[in-house]
XYZ file of C-alpha atoms in Angstrom:
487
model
C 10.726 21.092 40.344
C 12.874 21.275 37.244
C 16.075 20.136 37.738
C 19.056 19.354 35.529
C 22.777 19.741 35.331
C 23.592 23.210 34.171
C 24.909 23.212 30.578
C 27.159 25.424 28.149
C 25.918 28.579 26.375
C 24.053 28.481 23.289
C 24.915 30.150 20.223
C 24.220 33.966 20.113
C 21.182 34.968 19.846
C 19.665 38.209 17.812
C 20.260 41.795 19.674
C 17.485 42.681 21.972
C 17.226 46.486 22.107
C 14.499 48.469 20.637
C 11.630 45.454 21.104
C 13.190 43.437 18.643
C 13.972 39.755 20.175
C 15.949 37.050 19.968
C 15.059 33.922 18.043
C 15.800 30.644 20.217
C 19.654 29.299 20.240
C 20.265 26.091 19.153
C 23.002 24.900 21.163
C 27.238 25.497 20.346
C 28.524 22.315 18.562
C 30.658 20.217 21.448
C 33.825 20.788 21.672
C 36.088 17.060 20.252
C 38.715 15.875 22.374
C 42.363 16.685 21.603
C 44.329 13.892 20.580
C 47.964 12.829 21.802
C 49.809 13.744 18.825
C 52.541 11.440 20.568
C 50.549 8.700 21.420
C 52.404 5.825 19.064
C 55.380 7.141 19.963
C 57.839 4.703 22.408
C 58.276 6.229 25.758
C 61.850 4.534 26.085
C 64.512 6.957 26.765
C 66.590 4.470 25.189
C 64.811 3.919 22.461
C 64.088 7.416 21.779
C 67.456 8.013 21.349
C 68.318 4.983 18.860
C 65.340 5.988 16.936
C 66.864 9.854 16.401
C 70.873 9.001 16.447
C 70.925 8.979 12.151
C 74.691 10.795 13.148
C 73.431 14.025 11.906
C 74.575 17.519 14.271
C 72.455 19.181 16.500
C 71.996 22.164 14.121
C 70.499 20.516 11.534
C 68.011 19.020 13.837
C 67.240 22.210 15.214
C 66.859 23.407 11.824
C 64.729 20.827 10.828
C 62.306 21.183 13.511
C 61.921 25.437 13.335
C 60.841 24.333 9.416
C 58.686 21.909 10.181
C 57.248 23.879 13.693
C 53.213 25.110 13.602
C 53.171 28.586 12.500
C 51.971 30.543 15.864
C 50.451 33.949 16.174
C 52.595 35.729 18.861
C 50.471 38.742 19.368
C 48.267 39.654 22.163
C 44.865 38.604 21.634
C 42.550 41.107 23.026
C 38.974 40.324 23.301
C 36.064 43.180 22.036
C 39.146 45.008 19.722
C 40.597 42.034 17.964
C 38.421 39.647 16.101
C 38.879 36.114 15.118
C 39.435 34.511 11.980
C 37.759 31.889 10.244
C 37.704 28.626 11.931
C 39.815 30.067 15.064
C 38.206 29.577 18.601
C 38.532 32.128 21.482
C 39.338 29.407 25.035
C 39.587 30.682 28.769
C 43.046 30.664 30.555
C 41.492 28.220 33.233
C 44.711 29.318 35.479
C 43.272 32.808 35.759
C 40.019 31.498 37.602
C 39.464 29.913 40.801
C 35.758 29.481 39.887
C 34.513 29.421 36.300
C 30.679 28.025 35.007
C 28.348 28.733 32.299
C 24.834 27.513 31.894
C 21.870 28.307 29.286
C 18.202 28.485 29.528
C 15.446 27.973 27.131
C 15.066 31.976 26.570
C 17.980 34.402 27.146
C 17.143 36.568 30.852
C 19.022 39.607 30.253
C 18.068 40.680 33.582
C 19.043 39.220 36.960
C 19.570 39.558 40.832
C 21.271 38.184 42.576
C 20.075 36.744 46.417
C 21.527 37.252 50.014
C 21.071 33.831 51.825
C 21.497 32.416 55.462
C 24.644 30.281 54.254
C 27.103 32.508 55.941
C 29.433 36.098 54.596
C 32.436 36.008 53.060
C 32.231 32.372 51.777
C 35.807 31.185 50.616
C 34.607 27.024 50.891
C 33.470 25.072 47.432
C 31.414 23.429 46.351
C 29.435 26.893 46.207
C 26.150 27.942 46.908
C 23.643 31.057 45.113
C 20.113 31.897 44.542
C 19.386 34.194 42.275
C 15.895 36.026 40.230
C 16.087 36.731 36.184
C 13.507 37.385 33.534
C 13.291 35.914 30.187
C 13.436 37.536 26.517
C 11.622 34.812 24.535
C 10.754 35.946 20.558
C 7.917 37.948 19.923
C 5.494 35.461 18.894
C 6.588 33.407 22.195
C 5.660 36.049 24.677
C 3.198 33.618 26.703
C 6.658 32.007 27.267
C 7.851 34.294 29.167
C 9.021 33.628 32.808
C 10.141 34.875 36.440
C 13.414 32.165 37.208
C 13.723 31.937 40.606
C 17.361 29.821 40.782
C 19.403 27.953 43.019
C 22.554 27.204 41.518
C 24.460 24.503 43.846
C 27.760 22.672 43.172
C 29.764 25.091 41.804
C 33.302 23.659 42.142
C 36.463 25.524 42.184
C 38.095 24.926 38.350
C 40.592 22.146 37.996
C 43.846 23.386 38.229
C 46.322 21.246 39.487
C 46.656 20.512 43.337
C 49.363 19.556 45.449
C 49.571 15.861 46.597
C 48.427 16.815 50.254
C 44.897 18.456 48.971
C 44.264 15.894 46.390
C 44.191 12.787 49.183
C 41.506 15.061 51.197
C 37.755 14.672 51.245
C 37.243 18.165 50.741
C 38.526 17.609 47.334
C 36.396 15.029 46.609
C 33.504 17.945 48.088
C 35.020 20.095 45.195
C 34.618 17.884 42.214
C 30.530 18.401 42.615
C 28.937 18.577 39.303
C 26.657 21.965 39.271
C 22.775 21.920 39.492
C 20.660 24.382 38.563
C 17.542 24.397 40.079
C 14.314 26.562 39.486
C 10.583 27.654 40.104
C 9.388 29.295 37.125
C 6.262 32.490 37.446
C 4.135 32.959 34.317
C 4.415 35.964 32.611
C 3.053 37.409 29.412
C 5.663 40.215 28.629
C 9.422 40.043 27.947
C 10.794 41.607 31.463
C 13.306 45.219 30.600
C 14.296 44.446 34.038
C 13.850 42.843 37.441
C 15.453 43.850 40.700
C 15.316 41.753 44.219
C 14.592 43.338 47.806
C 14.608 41.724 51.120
C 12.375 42.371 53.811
C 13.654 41.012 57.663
C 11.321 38.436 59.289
C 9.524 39.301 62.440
C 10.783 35.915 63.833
C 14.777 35.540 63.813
C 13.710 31.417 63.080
C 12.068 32.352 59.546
C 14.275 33.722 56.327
C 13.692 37.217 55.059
C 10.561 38.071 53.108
C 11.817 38.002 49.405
C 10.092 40.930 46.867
C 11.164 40.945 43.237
C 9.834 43.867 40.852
C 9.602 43.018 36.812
C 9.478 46.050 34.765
C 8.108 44.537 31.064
C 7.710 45.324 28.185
C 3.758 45.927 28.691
C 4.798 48.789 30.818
C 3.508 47.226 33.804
C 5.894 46.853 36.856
C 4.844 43.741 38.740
C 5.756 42.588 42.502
C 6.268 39.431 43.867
C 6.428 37.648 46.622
C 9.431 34.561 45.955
C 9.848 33.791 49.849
C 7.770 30.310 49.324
C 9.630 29.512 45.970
C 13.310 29.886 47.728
C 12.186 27.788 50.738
C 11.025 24.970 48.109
C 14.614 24.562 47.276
C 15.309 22.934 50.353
C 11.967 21.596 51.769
C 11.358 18.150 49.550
C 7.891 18.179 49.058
C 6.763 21.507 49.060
C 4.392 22.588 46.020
C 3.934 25.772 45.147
C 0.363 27.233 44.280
C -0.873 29.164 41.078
C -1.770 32.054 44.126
C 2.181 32.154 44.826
C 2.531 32.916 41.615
C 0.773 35.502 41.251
C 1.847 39.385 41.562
C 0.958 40.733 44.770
C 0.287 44.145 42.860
C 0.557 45.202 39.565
C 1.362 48.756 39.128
C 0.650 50.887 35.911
C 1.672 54.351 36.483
C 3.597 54.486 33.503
C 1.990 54.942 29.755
C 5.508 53.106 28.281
C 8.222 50.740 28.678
C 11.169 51.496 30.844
C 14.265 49.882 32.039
C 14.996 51.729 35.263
C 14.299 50.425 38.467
C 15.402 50.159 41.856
C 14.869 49.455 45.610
C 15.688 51.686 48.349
C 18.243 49.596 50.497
C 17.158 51.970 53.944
C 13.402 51.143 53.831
C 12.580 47.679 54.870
C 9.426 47.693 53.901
C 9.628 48.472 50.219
C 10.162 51.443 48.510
C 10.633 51.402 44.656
C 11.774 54.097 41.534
C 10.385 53.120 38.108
C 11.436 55.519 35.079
C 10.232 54.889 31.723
C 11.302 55.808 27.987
C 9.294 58.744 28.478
C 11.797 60.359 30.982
C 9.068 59.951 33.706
C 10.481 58.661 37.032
C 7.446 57.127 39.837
C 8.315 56.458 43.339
C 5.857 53.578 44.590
C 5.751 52.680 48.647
C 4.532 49.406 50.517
C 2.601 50.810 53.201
C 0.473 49.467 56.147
C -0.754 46.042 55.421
C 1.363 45.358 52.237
C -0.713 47.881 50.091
C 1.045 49.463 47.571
C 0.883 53.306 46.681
C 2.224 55.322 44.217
C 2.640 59.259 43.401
C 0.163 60.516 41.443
C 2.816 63.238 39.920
C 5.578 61.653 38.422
C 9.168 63.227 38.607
C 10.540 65.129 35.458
C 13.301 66.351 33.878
C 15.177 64.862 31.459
C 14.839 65.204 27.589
C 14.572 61.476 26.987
C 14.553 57.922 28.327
C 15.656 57.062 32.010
C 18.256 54.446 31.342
C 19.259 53.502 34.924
C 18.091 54.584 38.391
C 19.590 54.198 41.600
C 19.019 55.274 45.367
C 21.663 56.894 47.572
C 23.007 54.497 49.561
C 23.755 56.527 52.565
C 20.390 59.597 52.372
C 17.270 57.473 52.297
C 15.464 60.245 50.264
C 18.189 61.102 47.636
C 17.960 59.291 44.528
C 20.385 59.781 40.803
C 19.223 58.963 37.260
C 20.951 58.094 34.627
C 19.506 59.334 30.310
C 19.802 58.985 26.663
C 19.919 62.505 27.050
C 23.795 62.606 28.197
C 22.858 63.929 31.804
C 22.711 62.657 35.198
C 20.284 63.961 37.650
C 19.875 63.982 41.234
C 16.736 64.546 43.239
C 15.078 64.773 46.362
C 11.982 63.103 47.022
C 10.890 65.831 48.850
C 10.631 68.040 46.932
C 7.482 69.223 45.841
C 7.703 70.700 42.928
C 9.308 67.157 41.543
C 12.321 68.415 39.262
C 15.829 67.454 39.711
C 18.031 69.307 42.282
C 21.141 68.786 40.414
C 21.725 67.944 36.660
C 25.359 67.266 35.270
C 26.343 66.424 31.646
C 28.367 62.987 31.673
C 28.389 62.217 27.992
C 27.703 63.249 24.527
C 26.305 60.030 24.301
C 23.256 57.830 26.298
C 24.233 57.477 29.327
C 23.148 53.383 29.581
C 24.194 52.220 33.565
C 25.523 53.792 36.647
C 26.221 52.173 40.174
C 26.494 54.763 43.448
C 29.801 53.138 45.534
C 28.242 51.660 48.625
C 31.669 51.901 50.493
C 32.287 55.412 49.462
C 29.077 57.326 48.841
C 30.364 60.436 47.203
C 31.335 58.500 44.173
C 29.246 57.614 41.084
C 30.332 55.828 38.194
C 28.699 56.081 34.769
C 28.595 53.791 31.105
C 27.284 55.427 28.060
C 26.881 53.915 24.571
C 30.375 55.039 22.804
C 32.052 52.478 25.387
C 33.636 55.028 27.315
C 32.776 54.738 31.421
C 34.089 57.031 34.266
C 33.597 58.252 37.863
C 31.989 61.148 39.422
C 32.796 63.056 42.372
C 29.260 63.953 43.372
C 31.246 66.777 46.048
C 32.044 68.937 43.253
C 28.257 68.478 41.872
C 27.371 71.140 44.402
C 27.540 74.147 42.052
C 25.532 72.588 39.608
C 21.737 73.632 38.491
C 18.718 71.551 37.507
C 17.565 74.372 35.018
C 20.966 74.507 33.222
C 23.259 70.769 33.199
C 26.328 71.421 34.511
C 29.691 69.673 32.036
C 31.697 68.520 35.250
C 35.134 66.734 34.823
C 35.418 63.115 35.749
C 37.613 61.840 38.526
C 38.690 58.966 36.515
C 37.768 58.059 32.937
C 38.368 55.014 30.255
C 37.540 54.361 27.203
C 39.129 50.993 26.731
C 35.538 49.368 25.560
C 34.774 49.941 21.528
C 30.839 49.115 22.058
C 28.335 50.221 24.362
C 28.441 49.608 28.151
C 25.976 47.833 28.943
C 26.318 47.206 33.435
C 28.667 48.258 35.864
C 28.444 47.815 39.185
C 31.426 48.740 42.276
C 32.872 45.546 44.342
C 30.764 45.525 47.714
C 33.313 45.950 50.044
C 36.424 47.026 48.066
C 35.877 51.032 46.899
C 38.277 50.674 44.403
C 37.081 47.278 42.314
C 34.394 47.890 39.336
C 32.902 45.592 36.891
C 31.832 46.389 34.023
C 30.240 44.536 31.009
C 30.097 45.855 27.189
C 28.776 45.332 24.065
C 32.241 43.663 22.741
C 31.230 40.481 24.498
C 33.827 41.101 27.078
C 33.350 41.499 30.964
C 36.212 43.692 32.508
C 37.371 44.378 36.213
C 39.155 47.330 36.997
C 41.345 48.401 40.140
C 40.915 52.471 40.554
C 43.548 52.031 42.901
C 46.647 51.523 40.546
C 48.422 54.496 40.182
C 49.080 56.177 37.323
C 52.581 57.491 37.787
C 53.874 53.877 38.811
C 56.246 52.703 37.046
C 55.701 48.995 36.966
C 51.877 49.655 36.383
C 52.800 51.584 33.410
C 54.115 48.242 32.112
C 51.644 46.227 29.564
C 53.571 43.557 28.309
C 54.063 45.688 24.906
C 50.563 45.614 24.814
C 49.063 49.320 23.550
C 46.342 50.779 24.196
C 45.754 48.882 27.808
C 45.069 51.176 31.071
C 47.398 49.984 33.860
C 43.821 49.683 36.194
C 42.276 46.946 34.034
C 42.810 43.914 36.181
C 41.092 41.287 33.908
C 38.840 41.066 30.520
C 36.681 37.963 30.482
C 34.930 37.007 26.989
C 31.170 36.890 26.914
C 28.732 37.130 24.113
C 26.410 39.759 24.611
C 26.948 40.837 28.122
C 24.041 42.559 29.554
C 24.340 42.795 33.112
C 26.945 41.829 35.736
C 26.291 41.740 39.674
C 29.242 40.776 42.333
C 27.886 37.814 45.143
C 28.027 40.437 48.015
C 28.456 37.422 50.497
C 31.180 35.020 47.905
C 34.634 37.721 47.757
C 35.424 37.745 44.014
C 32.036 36.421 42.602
C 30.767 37.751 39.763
C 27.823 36.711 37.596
C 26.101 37.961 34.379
C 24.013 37.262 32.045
C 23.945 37.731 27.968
C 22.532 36.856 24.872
C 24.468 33.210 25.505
C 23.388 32.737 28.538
C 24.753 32.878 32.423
C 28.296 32.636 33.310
């Protein structure tokens, strides 16, 4: 089992898109200790005073010291539109976080799922608990180094802000000062994984955890499944080996003729039932059937003028599916449909259209991220008059275009219809509130601050965000993943 103490993010690595990889990090210089700049200094009142009483005025003190003062930058520092200067650092506001880690791998995983587990919903308790799946991006001539990461990340304290004298005396602080492990079972692969998406399946016997499915789209164009039930119990069985059979795809499909990024599970079959779309614009739907076999369609669903980007499942009609393209459209379909074209198609963006997540809590909306930064909502109820033949320009519900680069993930808050993350190519991570209104006064209010909508809740800096996901069981969780590693 390799275990170790999770560590900082490495320097940035080189931009993945369009097969070219990243070279391996060496790691961020560490960061020195500050020094007391008043550490010779008496700490006599008394003596303070005799040392300053030279029977000068106050003014010229004052005076004295506003000369003498470190020049400081008063303006508002926003992260993805203002850059830094040479030999200036960018440091969290540790305040702002209850929770707050970052770790590194060997290869950047630019992909990643996160797990449900049996450790309870809506978690509030530290040290925290999550298991999670990613793939790794290793250089080009590395590719046999490639990897599934199955993870359990464990002691994940709350940051260190200061406490009141009542919670510092209790154990459950000394609970919260855990250091954080990272734990992991790594699957062989020989292809850089585009993307990799988790699925549950519920055990037959309420005493056993939930068969555990992940699907690996690579760069090979193959989409492999499998099974990581065994690899999450050997967390937390001491002993347990796992075989070169485990680790082994349970299928291997190879429907498509080149690489993709979209993929998906349906959340309302059980059993398994996966969408693959490729660069082509083809879109597969594959099924686990009787006896774990695995079948696909032999006629592929078509439509769009260029790549899939993103793919997702209704999350309320189990045979309703939307796809997201470089060709500015979204498209939604029904499975059943035999002549496999879209059943609606809407314009979104003159741009790709990268990422889109369908609102869980509210299943009419759909929100979108294209590659000119700018994201928005859909109300898929006035969709109705659109036509597959001829795209539809529809008007977004809501709309910002606060990010300068390319979104890259967004996802809605699991329970709250109004949260969204998002991640960009400005190394930031962003939350948003749709809820704020626009005509309040006080929300209007930015601090001075221009060009900030009143519904961004928070910006978080991150090099080379590539995907977020929210913990659906830990409120306020979020994780991603970049060219720097996890956070």
């Amino acid at each position: 089992m390799a275990k170790r103490a999770a560590e900082v993010f490495g320097s940035e690595p080189n931009s993945l898109k369009d097969g070219r990889r990243p070279q391996n990090s060496e790691s961020m210089d560490e960061v020195g200790e500050f020094e007391d700049e008043f550490e010779d200094e008496s700490d006599s009142e008394e003596e303070v005073f005799e040392a300053g009483a030279d029977g000068r005025p106050d003014e010229e003190h004052e005076a004295e010291e506003s000369r003498d003062a470190m020049e400081l930058d008063q303006q508002t520092f926003i992260p993805g539109r203002d850059r830094l200067a040479t030999g200036e650092t960018l440091s969290p506001d540790i305040s702002t976080y209850e929770m707050l880690h970052t770790l590194s791998t060997t290869w950047p995983c630019l992909s990643f799922d996160i797990l449900k587990d049996s450790l309870g919903e809506n978690r509030k308790t530290y040290p925290a608990t999550l298991y999670a799946v990613a793939g790794t991006q290793a250089e080009s001539r590395r590719a046999k180094d490639n990897q599934t990461m199955v993870m359990k990340l464990s002691g994940l304290c709350r940051v260190n802000q200061d406490r009141d004298e009542e919670d510092s005396d209790s154990d459950e602080d000394e609970d919260e000062d855990a250091e954080p492990v990272l734990e992991t079972k790594s699957i062989p692969l020989n292809s850089t994984t585009n993307r990799i998406r988790a699925h549950q399946t519920p055990s037959d016997n309420a005493s056993k955890p939930p068969v555990t499915f992940t699907a690996t789209m690579t760069e090979a164009a193959e989409v492999l499944i499998h099974n990581v039930t065994s690899h999450l119990s050997s967390f937390d069985t001491p002993g347990m080996i796992i075989t070169p059979q485990q680790n082994k795809p349970i299928t291997t499909l190879k429907m498509h003729k080149t690489e993709g990024y979209a993929l998906d599970w349906s959340p309302l079959v059980p059993q398994g039932k996966l969408l693959t779309g490729d660069n082509y614009g083809e879109i597969f739907v594959s099924v686990c059937g009787d006896g774990g076999k695995w079948e696909t369609d032999s006629k592929c669903f078509a439509g769009h003028q260029s790549s899939v980007e993103d793919i997702q499942w209704s999350p309320s009609e189990r045979n309703v599916f939307a796809s997201a393209s470089s060709d500015g459209t979204v498209k939604v379909w029904d499975v059943r449909s035999k002549s496999h074209k879209p059943a609606l198609s809407v314009i979104v963006s003159n741009t790709d259209v990268n990422v889109m997540s369908w609102s869980r809590q509210t299943t009419h909306l759909l929100a979108t991220g294209s590659e000119d930064g700018q994201w928005a909502v859909w109300d898929l109820r006035q969709w109705k008059g659109a036509q597959s033949s001829s795209p539809l320009a529809s008007k977004s519900v809501a709309s910002f275009n606060f990010h300068k680069e390319q979104i890259t993930s967004i996802e809605w808050h699991p329970t709250d219809d109004s949260i969204v993350a998002v991640a960009a190519g400005d190394n930031t991570l962003t939350l948003w509130d749709l809820a704020v209104e626009l005509d309040d006064e006080e929300s209007r209010d930015s601090a001075g601050v221009e060009g900030v909508p009143p519904q961004l809740l928070f910006v978080h800096y991150m090099e080379m965000g590539k995907e977020c996901h929210w913990h659906p069981q830990i409120p306020g969780c979020v994780m991603a993943t970049g060219g720097g590693g996890f956070g």
